[in-house]
Tab-separated table of C-alpha atoms in Angstrom:
chain	number	residue	atom	x	y	z
A	1	MET	CA	0.076	-0.073	-0.326
A	2	LYS	CA	1.266	3.470	-1.282
A	3	VAL	CA	0.943	5.697	2.197
A	4	LEU	CA	1.500	9.640	2.146
A	5	HIS	CA	1.438	11.513	5.717
A	6	ILE	CA	1.345	15.402	5.479
A	7	PRO	CA	1.951	16.739	9.084
A	8	GLN	CA	2.310	20.198	10.169
A	9	ALA	CA	5.704	19.440	11.362
A	10	TYR	CA	7.829	16.056	11.603
A	11	TRP	CA	10.963	14.999	13.032
A	12	PRO	CA	13.493	16.099	13.969
A	13	VAL	CA	11.163	18.516	15.771
A	14	HIS	CA	9.831	17.086	18.810
A	15	GLY	CA	6.448	17.475	20.063
A	16	GLY	CA	3.282	15.117	20.527
A	17	GLY	CA	2.026	15.161	16.930
A	18	GLU	CA	5.173	14.895	15.486
A	19	VAL	CA	5.883	11.465	17.715
A	20	LEU	CA	2.689	10.412	16.923
A	21	ALA	CA	3.244	10.979	12.863
A	22	ALA	CA	6.862	9.763	13.009
A	23	ALA	CA	5.524	6.018	14.835
A	24	VAL	CA	2.743	5.909	12.507
A	25	SER	CA	5.086	6.242	9.662
A	26	GLU	CA	7.608	4.103	10.636
A	27	GLY	CA	4.983	1.255	11.835
A	28	LEU	CA	3.506	1.402	8.658
A	29	ALA	CA	6.802	1.265	6.284
A	30	ALA	CA	8.010	-1.615	9.214
A	31	LEU	CA	4.944	-4.068	7.726
A	32	GLY	CA	6.285	-3.354	4.119
A	33	ASN	CA	4.192	-0.239	2.846
A	34	ASP	CA	5.584	2.655	0.768
A	35	VAL	CA	5.349	5.375	3.167
A	36	ARG	CA	6.336	9.071	2.479
A	37	VAL	CA	5.966	12.624	4.342
A	38	PHE	CA	5.702	15.575	3.060
A	39	VAL	CA	6.306	18.525	5.236
A	40	ALA	CA	7.028	21.623	5.468
A	41	ASN	CA	10.800	22.547	6.815
A	42	VAL	CA	9.880	24.309	9.826
A	43	PRO	CA	11.081	23.902	13.610
A	44	GLY	CA	7.645	23.467	14.895
A	45	VAL	CA	4.220	24.585	14.300
A	46	TYR	CA	4.499	27.907	16.006
A	47	ALA	CA	7.134	29.012	13.863
A	48	TYR	CA	5.103	29.056	11.098
A	49	GLY	CA	5.164	32.823	10.583
A	50	ASP	CA	8.201	33.673	13.087
A	51	ARG	CA	11.046	35.415	11.443
A	52	ALA	CA	13.375	34.413	14.215
A	53	HIS	CA	13.284	30.482	12.653
A	54	ASP	CA	14.887	29.309	9.597
A	55	GLY	CA	13.765	25.672	9.544
A	56	VAL	CA	15.175	22.449	10.996
A	57	ASP	CA	18.943	21.415	10.547
A	58	ALA	CA	17.801	18.530	7.995
A	59	PRO	CA	18.449	17.381	4.196
A	60	PRO	CA	15.488	18.251	1.949
A	61	ARG	CA	15.044	14.723	1.556
A	62	GLU	CA	16.137	11.816	3.576
A	63	LYS	CA	15.180	8.285	3.967
A	64	ARG	CA	15.010	7.473	8.237
A	65	ASN	CA	12.998	3.852	9.214
A	66	GLY	CA	11.940	2.994	6.141
A	67	VAL	CA	10.047	6.606	5.525
A	68	ARG	CA	10.880	8.805	2.683
A	69	ILE	CA	10.746	12.752	3.904
A	70	THR	CA	10.637	15.463	1.492
A	71	ARG	CA	10.866	19.006	3.722
A	72	PHE	CA	9.675	21.658	1.333
A	73	PRO	CA	10.598	25.656	2.106
A	74	TYR	CA	7.895	27.453	3.842
A	75	LEU	CA	7.145	31.073	3.439
A	76	ARG	CA	7.469	33.766	5.836
A	77	LYS	CA	5.412	37.057	5.722
C-alpha cells in the first residue's frame, strides 16, 4: 500500500503530533508499505510566520526508518 502523510511538522521536531506521525509512519513502513511524508521545513508548528526561525537542520530529502521524507521550504510574511 502507498501512504502519504502531510503533518504540520515532523522529525527532528519533538512534540506530541510529531512523535505520533513518526510512529504511525514508521510502523506502516515496517509492515512493508511505501510511506512518504511531505512536510514544511519548520522547527515546530509555532514557527509558522515567526521570522526568527530558519527551519530545521535536516536535508530536504531523506529516508529514515523506512519512511521517505520530503521537506519543503515555507513562506514567512
